[in-house]
């Protein structure tokens, strides 16, 4: 009796998992997560360098066969199980639990590299308020081919050097902001995204309108969209299109699953997935017009070709675009608008990734972490761990470390291979038909047959082909087109890359060896979903039919016995 009272009091202290305050919070959180820096600085450059409008063909192929099907699958998995990116696999297919761990490890790597870019953006934003933009005139070290004097050392010797205190302070500021954005879980996250997920669109619209009115804008846009059909025969273009879809849709890492797990069971995730995917892709296309209209203006002013000023990744955000806005009237205004947009685009992606990791770990240990102030303390420890692990990236030579870490630890090939494992686990082991029944039970709409076709065949085959091609055509990282890393650095990079994807077969093999029984019994056990999962209407009808049939047989037997 006393033990029961103690247990009851202890359970009262465990906080409820909770749901989104409204459907709008869910939509904005997912939109903020999937619409990030890659939409602005990677997609436009890929279009330009891969045949302009021709690039949209492989991009749309990957969107239809991989992006949307996996997006819907992950949203439905979270909404159905009400679990995070790891524990959802424990309930659906224990054999594939390693997919959850691998996804969370990639997210951890992303959190450690992504926020460095936000620190750079905050630093540039601060200098945008100076009387003269430092990158506007020659004679400054900002005009080197490197990101800036503050982001990379000017010598050709890649020594780590001293800590750059200005960037370090910006990094501390970004971690503090991210901490308080999610420190109360979805209660605080759901409110913050109203601003962080919407205001970047205001900035993007302002920059788009301004860019289209500049001389030379048409020249830049033509370079962006002019089709070159010959590129369709280039396998590299198809690989880059697939990688862009996996990155921009945030699939295979558990983000969408975790965000969907805070939805009520009857939320229409089928419709939500379609509109969110459409929003993501449209944002990428529109961002391309905003970026290349300004680059066209820059080329026009300098009397050079657009390809001479076009950059991708950090080079676009911290070299090409700042130099372009410096040539405009009111350069400070446009610099502030641009870096605010970069900050907000990256900020909600960063703190949503953090929220996903915290939620996934909390779901694994609910009795420990769902207690007053336990979650806040765990989040603080997580932030401190990431911060101290990345100090080497804010040194004088930190850009070398950053590029190595970003190239290998957060590479697209890992995401592509995870999609193969995920599709096989859900499409074949758990069952594509069962997943469609679950979606119909939650939304009232049975998914189009193309989703079953993708989950079972198209997605794993296309992803596997892309992964194999990426291995065949692998090129080691060359920093800034001239510096080759030492052999030990490449080995470290491969260790980071393999650390995530090897978790999937490693975890499956470990579980098969750990449990008792014959190999067939162990396989069947690990491929069976949790018996406590919610029953769909179809399953309840089947159980009812079997029950009625059994009761009828019992009555017949009793009746025959009485007659005898």
Coordinates of C-alpha atoms in Angstrom, one line a residue:
X1 CA 0.0 0.0 0.0
X2 CA 2.8 2.4 1.0
X3 CA 4.8 1.5 -2.1
X4 CA 1.7 2.2 -4.3
X5 CA 1.3 5.7 -2.8
X6 CA 5.0 6.5 -3.3
X7 CA 4.8 5.3 -6.9
X8 CA 1.7 7.4 -7.5
X9 CA 3.3 10.5 -6.2
X10 CA 6.4 9.9 -8.2
X11 CA 4.4 9.5 -11.4
X12 CA 2.6 12.8 -10.7
X13 CA 5.9 14.6 -11.0
X14 CA 6.4 13.2 -14.5
X15 CA 5.4 16.0 -16.9
X16 CA 3.1 15.2 -19.8
X17 CA 4.7 15.0 -23.3
X18 CA 2.3 17.6 -24.7
X19 CA 1.0 18.7 -28.1
X20 CA 1.4 21.7 -30.3
X21 CA -0.7 24.6 -29.1
X22 CA -2.3 24.8 -32.6
X23 CA -1.9 23.4 -36.1
X24 CA -0.2 26.7 -37.1
X25 CA 2.6 26.1 -34.7
X26 CA 3.3 22.7 -36.2
X27 CA 3.3 24.0 -39.8
X28 CA 5.5 27.0 -38.9
X29 CA 8.0 24.7 -36.9
X30 CA 8.3 22.3 -39.8
X31 CA 8.6 25.2 -42.4
X32 CA 11.2 26.8 -40.3
X33 CA 13.1 23.6 -40.1
X34 CA 13.1 22.6 -43.7
X35 CA 13.4 26.1 -45.2
X36 CA 17.0 27.0 -44.3
X37 CA 20.2 28.4 -45.6
X38 CA 20.5 25.7 -48.3
X39 CA 17.4 27.1 -50.0
X40 CA 19.2 30.5 -50.4
X41 CA 22.8 29.7 -51.0
X42 CA 22.9 26.2 -52.4
X43 CA 19.9 25.6 -54.6
X44 CA 20.3 28.7 -56.8
X45 CA 24.0 27.9 -57.5
X46 CA 23.2 24.2 -58.3
X47 CA 20.6 25.4 -60.8
X48 CA 23.1 27.8 -62.5
X49 CA 26.0 25.3 -62.6
X50 CA 23.8 22.4 -63.8
X51 CA 22.1 23.7 -66.8
X52 CA 19.8 26.3 -65.3
X53 CA 16.1 25.3 -65.7
X54 CA 17.3 21.8 -66.8
X55 CA 18.3 21.2 -63.2
X56 CA 14.6 21.3 -62.2
X57 CA 13.9 18.0 -64.0
X58 CA 16.1 15.7 -61.8
X59 CA 15.2 17.9 -58.8
X60 CA 11.5 17.2 -59.4
X61 CA 12.2 13.5 -60.0
X62 CA 13.8 13.2 -56.6
X63 CA 11.1 15.3 -55.0
X64 CA 8.4 13.0 -56.3
X65 CA 10.1 9.7 -55.7
X66 CA 12.0 10.4 -52.5
X67 CA 11.3 13.8 -51.0
X68 CA 7.5 13.8 -50.6
X69 CA 7.1 10.0 -49.9
X70 CA 9.7 10.0 -47.1
X71 CA 8.3 13.3 -45.7
X72 CA 4.9 11.8 -45.5
X73 CA 6.2 8.6 -44.1
X74 CA 8.1 10.3 -41.3
X75 CA 5.3 12.7 -40.4
X76 CA 2.9 9.7 -40.2
X77 CA 5.4 7.7 -38.1
X78 CA 5.7 10.4 -35.5
X79 CA 2.0 11.2 -35.4
X80 CA 1.0 7.5 -35.1
X81 CA 3.5 6.5 -32.4
X82 CA 3.6 9.8 -30.6
X83 CA 7.4 9.1 -30.2
X84 CA 10.6 10.8 -31.2
X85 CA 13.2 9.9 -33.8
X86 CA 14.5 6.8 -31.9
X87 CA 11.7 5.4 -29.8
X88 CA 9.4 5.4 -32.9
X89 CA 11.5 2.7 -34.4
X90 CA 11.4 0.7 -31.1
X91 CA 7.7 0.6 -31.6
X92 CA 7.4 0.1 -35.3
X93 CA 10.4 -2.0 -36.3
X94 CA 13.0 -2.7 -33.5
X95 CA 15.4 -4.2 -36.1
X96 CA 15.8 -0.7 -37.7
X97 CA 16.3 1.2 -34.4
X98 CA 19.8 2.0 -35.6
X99 CA 18.2 4.3 -38.3
X100 CA 17.0 6.5 -35.4
X101 CA 20.4 6.6 -33.7
X102 CA 22.2 7.3 -37.0
X103 CA 19.8 10.2 -37.8
X104 CA 20.3 11.7 -34.3
X105 CA 24.1 11.6 -34.7
X106 CA 23.9 13.4 -38.0
X107 CA 21.7 16.0 -36.4
X108 CA 24.2 16.4 -33.6
X109 CA 27.0 17.0 -36.2
X110 CA 24.7 19.5 -38.0
X111 CA 24.0 21.4 -34.7
X112 CA 27.8 21.8 -34.2
X113 CA 28.5 23.1 -37.7
X114 CA 25.3 25.0 -38.5
X115 CA 25.6 27.4 -35.6
X116 CA 29.1 28.4 -36.6
X117 CA 27.5 29.9 -39.7
X118 CA 25.0 31.8 -37.6
X119 CA 27.9 33.2 -35.5
X120 CA 29.5 34.5 -38.7
X121 CA 26.2 36.0 -39.8
X122 CA 25.8 37.8 -36.5
X123 CA 29.3 39.1 -36.8
X124 CA 28.6 40.5 -40.2
X125 CA 25.3 41.9 -39.1
X126 CA 27.1 43.9 -36.3
X127 CA 29.5 45.3 -38.9
X128 CA 26.6 46.3 -41.2
X129 CA 25.9 49.1 -38.7
X130 CA 29.4 50.6 -39.0
X131 CA 29.8 53.9 -40.7
X132 CA 31.5 52.2 -43.7
X133 CA 30.9 48.6 -44.6
X134 CA 34.4 46.9 -44.1
X135 CA 34.0 44.9 -47.3
X136 CA 32.9 47.9 -49.5
X137 CA 36.4 49.2 -50.3
X138 CA 39.7 47.7 -51.3
X139 CA 42.6 47.8 -49.0
X140 CA 40.7 45.7 -46.4
X141 CA 41.5 42.1 -45.8
X142 CA 37.8 41.4 -46.3
X143 CA 38.5 41.5 -50.0
X144 CA 40.7 38.4 -50.0
X145 CA 39.5 35.1 -51.5
X146 CA 38.9 33.8 -48.1
X147 CA 35.7 34.4 -46.1
X148 CA 37.3 37.3 -44.2
X149 CA 40.2 38.1 -42.0
X150 CA 38.1 37.0 -39.0
X151 CA 37.0 33.7 -40.5
X152 CA 40.2 32.4 -41.9
X153 CA 43.9 33.1 -41.5
X154 CA 45.5 35.0 -44.3
X155 CA 48.6 32.8 -44.5
X156 CA 48.7 29.6 -46.5
X157 CA 49.7 27.5 -43.5
X158 CA 46.6 26.0 -42.0
X159 CA 47.6 26.2 -38.4
X160 CA 44.8 26.5 -35.8
X161 CA 46.2 29.6 -34.2
X162 CA 44.5 31.6 -31.5
X163 CA 40.9 31.8 -30.7
X164 CA 39.1 34.7 -32.5
X165 CA 37.3 36.3 -29.6
X166 CA 34.8 38.3 -31.7
X167 CA 33.5 35.2 -33.3
X168 CA 33.6 33.3 -30.0
X169 CA 31.4 36.0 -28.4
X170 CA 29.0 35.7 -31.4
X171 CA 28.9 32.0 -31.0
X172 CA 28.1 32.3 -27.2
X173 CA 25.3 34.7 -28.1
X174 CA 23.8 32.3 -30.6
X175 CA 23.9 29.4 -28.2
X176 CA 22.1 31.5 -25.5
X177 CA 19.4 32.5 -28.0
X178 CA 18.9 28.9 -29.1
X179 CA 18.7 27.7 -25.5
X180 CA 15.9 30.1 -24.5
X181 CA 14.0 29.5 -27.8
X182 CA 13.4 25.8 -26.8
X183 CA 14.1 25.6 -23.1
X184 CA 10.4 25.0 -22.3
X185 CA 10.0 22.5 -25.1
X186 CA 7.3 23.0 -27.7
X187 CA 5.6 25.5 -25.5
X188 CA 8.3 28.0 -26.2
X189 CA 9.3 26.6 -29.6
X190 CA 5.7 26.9 -30.9
X191 CA 5.7 30.6 -30.0
X192 CA 9.1 31.6 -31.3
X193 CA 8.5 30.1 -34.8
X194 CA 5.7 32.6 -35.4
X195 CA 8.5 35.2 -35.9
X196 CA 11.5 33.1 -37.0
X197 CA 9.6 31.2 -39.7
X198 CA 7.7 34.1 -41.2
X199 CA 10.0 37.2 -41.0
X200 CA 12.6 35.7 -43.4
X201 CA 9.9 35.6 -46.1
X202 CA 9.4 39.3 -45.6
X203 CA 13.1 39.9 -46.0
X204 CA 13.3 37.6 -49.0
X205 CA 10.4 39.5 -50.6
X206 CA 12.1 42.8 -50.0
X207 CA 15.4 41.6 -51.4
X208 CA 13.7 40.1 -54.4
X209 CA 11.8 43.3 -55.3
X210 CA 15.0 45.3 -54.9
X211 CA 17.0 42.9 -56.9
X212 CA 14.6 42.8 -59.8
X213 CA 14.8 46.6 -60.1
X214 CA 18.6 46.7 -60.4
X215 CA 20.4 47.1 -63.7
X216 CA 21.8 43.8 -64.9
X217 CA 19.2 41.8 -63.0
X218 CA 17.9 40.2 -66.1
X219 CA 21.4 39.0 -67.1
X220 CA 21.8 37.3 -63.7
X221 CA 18.3 35.7 -63.9
X222 CA 19.0 34.3 -67.4
X223 CA 22.2 32.7 -66.1
X224 CA 20.1 31.2 -63.3
X225 CA 17.2 29.7 -65.4
X226 CA 18.5 29.4 -69.0
X227 CA 18.2 25.6 -69.8
X228 CA 21.0 23.5 -71.1
X229 CA 19.6 20.0 -71.9
X230 CA 23.0 18.5 -72.3
X231 CA 23.4 18.4 -68.6
X232 CA 20.6 15.8 -68.3
X233 CA 23.2 13.2 -69.3
X234 CA 25.5 14.2 -66.5
X235 CA 25.1 11.8 -63.5
X236 CA 26.7 14.3 -61.2
X237 CA 23.8 16.7 -61.7
X238 CA 21.4 13.9 -60.7
X239 CA 23.4 13.2 -57.6
X240 CA 23.5 16.9 -56.6
X241 CA 19.8 17.2 -57.2
X242 CA 19.1 14.2 -54.9
X243 CA 21.4 15.5 -52.2
X244 CA 19.7 18.9 -52.3
X245 CA 16.3 17.3 -51.8
X246 CA 17.5 15.2 -48.8
X247 CA 19.1 18.2 -47.2
X248 CA 16.4 20.7 -47.8
X249 CA 13.5 18.4 -46.8
X250 CA 15.3 17.3 -43.6
X251 CA 14.4 13.7 -44.2
X252 CA 15.9 10.5 -42.7
X253 CA 17.3 12.2 -39.6
X254 CA 14.2 12.1 -37.5
X255 CA 13.3 15.8 -37.5
X256 CA 10.0 15.4 -39.3
X257 CA 9.1 12.4 -37.2
X258 CA 9.7 14.2 -33.9
X259 CA 7.8 17.3 -35.0
X260 CA 4.9 15.2 -36.2
X261 CA 4.8 13.3 -32.9
X262 CA 3.4 16.4 -31.2
X263 CA 0.3 16.4 -33.5
X264 CA -3.0 15.0 -32.3
X265 CA -3.7 11.5 -33.8
X266 CA -6.4 12.8 -36.2
X267 CA -4.3 15.6 -37.8
X268 CA -4.3 15.5 -41.6
X269 CA -0.6 14.8 -42.1
X270 CA -1.3 13.7 -45.7
X271 CA -2.4 17.2 -46.7
X272 CA 0.2 19.0 -44.5
X273 CA 3.1 17.0 -46.1
X274 CA 2.1 18.1 -49.6
X275 CA 1.8 21.8 -48.8
X276 CA 5.0 21.9 -46.7
X277 CA 7.0 20.2 -49.5
X278 CA 5.5 22.6 -52.0
X279 CA 6.5 25.6 -49.8
X280 CA 10.0 24.3 -49.5
X281 CA 10.6 23.9 -53.2
X282 CA 8.9 27.2 -54.2
X283 CA 11.1 29.0 -51.6
X284 CA 14.2 27.6 -53.2
X285 CA 13.1 28.8 -56.7
X286 CA 12.1 32.2 -55.5
X287 CA 15.4 32.6 -53.5
X288 CA 17.3 31.9 -56.7
X289 CA 15.7 34.9 -58.4
X290 CA 16.5 37.1 -55.4
X291 CA 20.1 36.0 -55.3
X292 CA 21.0 36.0 -59.0
X293 CA 19.3 39.3 -59.8
X294 CA 21.7 40.9 -57.3
X295 CA 24.7 38.9 -58.7
X296 CA 23.7 40.1 -62.2
X297 CA 23.8 43.6 -60.9
X298 CA 27.2 43.1 -59.4
X299 CA 28.5 41.6 -62.7
X300 CA 27.0 44.6 -64.6
X301 CA 28.7 47.1 -62.3
X302 CA 32.1 45.4 -62.5
X303 CA 31.9 44.7 -66.2
X304 CA 32.4 40.9 -65.8
X305 CA 30.4 37.8 -66.5
X306 CA 28.0 36.4 -64.0
X307 CA 29.9 33.2 -63.6
X308 CA 32.9 35.2 -62.3
X309 CA 30.9 36.4 -59.3
X310 CA 28.6 33.4 -58.7
X311 CA 29.4 31.5 -55.5
X312 CA 27.8 28.7 -53.5
X313 CA 27.6 28.1 -49.8
X314 CA 29.3 30.5 -47.3
X315 CA 31.1 32.1 -50.3
X316 CA 27.8 33.5 -51.5
X317 CA 26.6 34.7 -48.1
X318 CA 29.9 36.2 -46.9
X319 CA 31.8 37.3 -50.0
X320 CA 29.7 37.7 -53.2
X321 CA 26.4 39.0 -51.8
X322 CA 28.0 41.5 -49.3
X323 CA 30.2 42.9 -52.1
X324 CA 27.1 43.2 -54.3
X325 CA 25.0 45.1 -51.7
X326 CA 28.0 47.4 -51.1
X327 CA 27.5 48.7 -54.7
X328 CA 23.8 49.5 -54.1
X329 CA 22.4 52.8 -52.9
X330 CA 21.8 52.6 -49.1
X331 CA 24.2 49.6 -48.8
X332 CA 23.9 49.4 -45.0
X333 CA 20.1 48.9 -45.2
X334 CA 20.4 46.0 -47.7
X335 CA 23.3 44.4 -45.8
X336 CA 21.2 44.5 -42.5
X337 CA 18.2 43.0 -44.3
X338 CA 20.3 40.2 -45.9
X339 CA 22.1 39.2 -42.7
X340 CA 18.9 39.3 -40.7
X341 CA 17.3 36.9 -43.2
X342 CA 20.4 34.6 -43.1
X343 CA 20.2 34.6 -39.2
X344 CA 16.5 33.8 -39.0
X345 CA 16.6 31.2 -41.8
X346 CA 19.4 29.4 -39.9
X347 CA 18.1 30.1 -36.4
X348 CA 14.9 28.1 -36.5
X349 CA 16.6 25.3 -38.3
X350 CA 19.2 25.2 -35.6
X351 CA 16.9 25.2 -32.6
X352 CA 14.5 22.8 -34.2
X353 CA 17.3 20.4 -34.7
X354 CA 18.2 20.8 -31.0
X355 CA 14.6 20.3 -30.0
X356 CA 14.5 17.1 -32.0
X357 CA 17.6 15.7 -30.3
X358 CA 16.4 16.7 -26.8
X359 CA 12.9 15.2 -27.5
X360 CA 14.3 11.9 -28.8
X361 CA 16.6 11.4 -25.8
X362 CA 13.8 12.5 -23.4
X363 CA 11.4 9.9 -24.9
X364 CA 14.0 7.2 -24.2
X365 CA 14.2 8.2 -20.5
X366 CA 10.9 9.8 -19.7
X367 CA 10.9 8.9 -16.0
X368 CA 14.3 10.6 -15.6
X369 CA 14.0 13.7 -17.9
X370 CA 10.3 14.6 -17.8
X371 CA 10.5 16.0 -14.3
X372 CA 10.6 19.7 -13.2
X373 CA 13.8 21.4 -14.5
X374 CA 15.4 18.1 -15.6
X375 CA 14.8 18.9 -19.3
X376 CA 16.2 22.5 -18.9
X377 CA 19.3 21.1 -17.2
X378 CA 19.8 18.4 -19.9
X379 CA 19.5 21.1 -22.6
X380 CA 22.1 23.2 -20.9
X381 CA 24.5 20.3 -20.7
X382 CA 23.9 19.6 -24.4
X383 CA 24.6 23.2 -25.4
X384 CA 27.8 23.3 -23.3
X385 CA 29.0 20.0 -24.8
X386 CA 28.5 21.3 -28.3
X387 CA 30.0 24.7 -27.5
X388 CA 33.3 23.4 -26.1
X389 CA 33.5 20.8 -28.8
X390 CA 33.5 23.4 -31.5
X391 CA 35.8 26.1 -30.1
X392 CA 38.5 24.9 -32.5
X393 CA 36.2 26.1 -35.4
X394 CA 36.4 29.7 -34.1
X395 CA 40.2 29.9 -34.2
X396 CA 42.3 31.7 -36.8
X397 CA 42.5 28.5 -38.8
X398 CA 39.1 27.2 -37.8
X399 CA 37.6 27.5 -41.2
X400 CA 39.8 24.5 -42.3
X401 CA 38.3 22.4 -39.4
X402 CA 34.8 23.6 -40.2
X403 CA 35.0 22.7 -43.9
X404 CA 36.4 19.3 -43.1
X405 CA 33.7 18.6 -40.5
X406 CA 30.9 19.9 -42.7
X407 CA 32.1 18.0 -45.8
X408 CA 32.3 14.6 -44.1
X409 CA 30.2 14.5 -40.9
X410 CA 27.2 16.1 -42.6
X411 CA 27.5 14.7 -46.1
X412 CA 24.6 13.9 -48.3
X413 CA 25.6 10.4 -49.1
X414 CA 24.9 9.3 -45.5
X415 CA 21.4 10.7 -45.8
X416 CA 20.8 8.9 -49.1
X417 CA 21.9 5.6 -47.6
X418 CA 19.7 6.1 -44.5
X419 CA 16.8 6.5 -46.8
X420 CA 17.5 3.0 -48.3
X421 CA 17.4 1.5 -44.8
X422 CA 14.3 3.5 -43.8
X423 CA 12.4 2.5 -47.0
X424 CA 13.2 -1.2 -46.6
X425 CA 12.2 -1.1 -42.9
X426 CA 8.8 0.6 -43.5
X427 CA 8.0 -0.6 -47.0
X428 CA 8.9 -4.3 -46.5
X429 CA 9.2 -5.2 -42.9
X430 CA 6.5 -3.0 -41.2
X431 CA 4.5 -3.0 -44.5
X432 CA 3.7 -0.3 -46.9
X433 CA 0.0 -1.4 -47.0
X434 CA -0.1 -1.2 -43.2
X435 CA 1.4 2.3 -43.3
X436 CA -1.3 3.4 -45.8
X437 CA -4.0 2.0 -43.6
X438 CA -2.6 4.0 -40.7
X439 CA -2.6 7.2 -42.7
X440 CA -6.1 6.6 -43.8
X441 CA -7.2 6.0 -40.2
X442 CA -5.6 9.2 -39.0
X443 CA -6.6 11.5 -41.9
X444 CA -9.6 9.8 -43.5
X445 CA -7.8 9.8 -46.9
X446 CA -6.0 6.7 -48.3
X447 CA -2.7 7.7 -49.9
X448 CA -2.2 7.6 -53.6
X449 CA -0.7 4.3 -54.9
X450 CA 2.5 6.1 -55.9
X451 CA 3.5 6.3 -52.2
X452 CA 3.4 2.5 -51.8
X453 CA 5.3 2.2 -55.1
X454 CA 8.0 4.6 -53.9
X455 CA 8.3 3.2 -50.4
X456 CA 8.8 -0.3 -51.7
X457 CA 10.7 0.2 -54.9
X458 CA 11.5 3.6 -56.3
X459 CA 12.9 5.3 -53.2
X460 CA 15.3 2.6 -52.2
X461 CA 16.5 1.8 -55.7
X462 CA 17.1 5.5 -56.7
X463 CA 18.7 6.2 -53.4
X464 CA 21.0 3.2 -53.6
X465 CA 22.0 4.1 -57.1
X466 CA 22.8 7.6 -56.0
X467 CA 24.8 6.4 -53.0
X468 CA 26.9 4.0 -55.2
X469 CA 27.6 6.8 -57.7
X470 CA 28.7 9.1 -54.9
X471 CA 31.3 6.5 -53.8
X472 CA 32.5 5.9 -57.3
X473 CA 32.9 9.6 -58.1
X474 CA 34.2 10.5 -54.6
X475 CA 36.6 13.5 -54.6
X476 CA 38.5 14.4 -51.4
X477 CA 37.9 17.8 -50.0
X478 CA 40.2 20.5 -51.4
X479 CA 39.8 23.7 -49.4
X480 CA 39.5 27.0 -51.4
X481 CA 40.6 25.2 -54.6
X482 CA 44.3 24.8 -53.6
X483 CA 44.8 23.3 -50.1
X484 CA 44.8 19.5 -49.7
X485 CA 44.4 18.2 -46.2
X486 CA 46.9 15.7 -44.7
X487 CA 46.1 12.0 -44.9
X488 CA 45.2 11.8 -41.2
X489 CA 42.6 14.5 -41.7
X490 CA 40.9 12.6 -44.5
X491 CA 40.9 9.5 -42.3
X492 CA 39.2 11.5 -39.6
X493 CA 36.7 12.7 -42.0
X494 CA 35.8 9.2 -43.2
X495 CA 35.6 8.1 -39.5
X496 CA 33.0 10.9 -39.0
X497 CA 31.1 9.9 -42.1
X498 CA 31.0 6.2 -41.2
X499 CA 30.1 6.8 -37.6
X500 CA 26.5 7.4 -38.5
X501 CA 25.7 4.9 -41.2
X502 CA 27.5 2.0 -39.6
X503 CA 25.1 2.3 -36.6
X504 CA 22.3 0.8 -38.7
X505 CA 23.8 -2.6 -39.5
X506 CA 25.8 -2.6 -36.3
X507 CA 22.7 -2.1 -34.1
X508 CA 20.7 -4.7 -36.0
X509 CA 23.5 -7.3 -35.7
X510 CA 23.9 -6.4 -32.0
X511 CA 20.2 -6.9 -31.3
X512 CA 20.1 -10.2 -33.2
X513 CA 23.0 -11.5 -31.1
X514 CA 21.7 -10.1 -27.8
X515 CA 18.3 -11.8 -27.6
X516 CA 17.7 -15.5 -27.1
X517 CA 16.0 -18.0 -29.4
X518 CA 16.6 -19.4 -32.8
X519 CA 17.6 -17.1 -35.6
X520 CA 14.1 -17.2 -37.1
X521 CA 12.5 -16.4 -33.7
X522 CA 14.9 -13.5 -33.1
X523 CA 14.3 -12.1 -36.6
X524 CA 10.5 -12.3 -36.2
X525 CA 10.7 -10.7 -32.8
X526 CA 12.8 -7.7 -34.1
X527 CA 10.5 -7.3 -37.1
X528 CA 7.3 -7.2 -35.1
X529 CA 5.7 -3.8 -34.1
X530 CA 4.7 -3.0 -30.6
X531 CA 1.4 -4.7 -29.6
X532 CA 0.4 -1.6 -27.7
X533 CA 0.3 0.6 -30.8
X534 CA -3.1 2.2 -31.6
X535 CA -5.4 0.0 -33.6
X536 CA -6.8 1.3 -36.9
X537 CA -10.5 1.1 -37.7
X538 CA -9.7 -1.7 -40.2
X539 CA -7.8 -3.7 -37.5
X540 CA -10.7 -3.2 -35.0
X541 CA -13.2 -4.4 -37.6
X542 CA -11.1 -7.5 -38.3
X543 CA -10.8 -8.3 -34.6
X544 CA -14.5 -7.7 -34.1
X545 CA -15.3 -10.0 -37.0
X546 CA -13.0 -12.7 -35.7
X547 CA -14.6 -12.4 -32.2
X548 CA -18.1 -12.7 -33.6
X549 CA -17.0 -15.6 -35.7
X550 CA -15.5 -17.4 -32.6
X551 CA -18.6 -16.6 -30.5
X552 CA -20.8 -18.1 -33.2
X553 CA -18.8 -21.2 -33.4
X554 CA -19.0 -21.6 -29.6
X555 CA -22.8 -21.2 -29.7
X556 CA -23.0 -23.9 -32.4
X557 CA -20.9 -26.3 -30.4
X558 CA -23.0 -25.7 -27.3
X559 CA -26.2 -26.1 -29.3
X560 CA -25.0 -29.4 -30.8
X561 CA -24.0 -30.6 -27.3
X562 CA -27.5 -29.8 -25.9
X563 CA -29.1 -31.7 -28.7
X564 CA -27.0 -34.8 -28.0

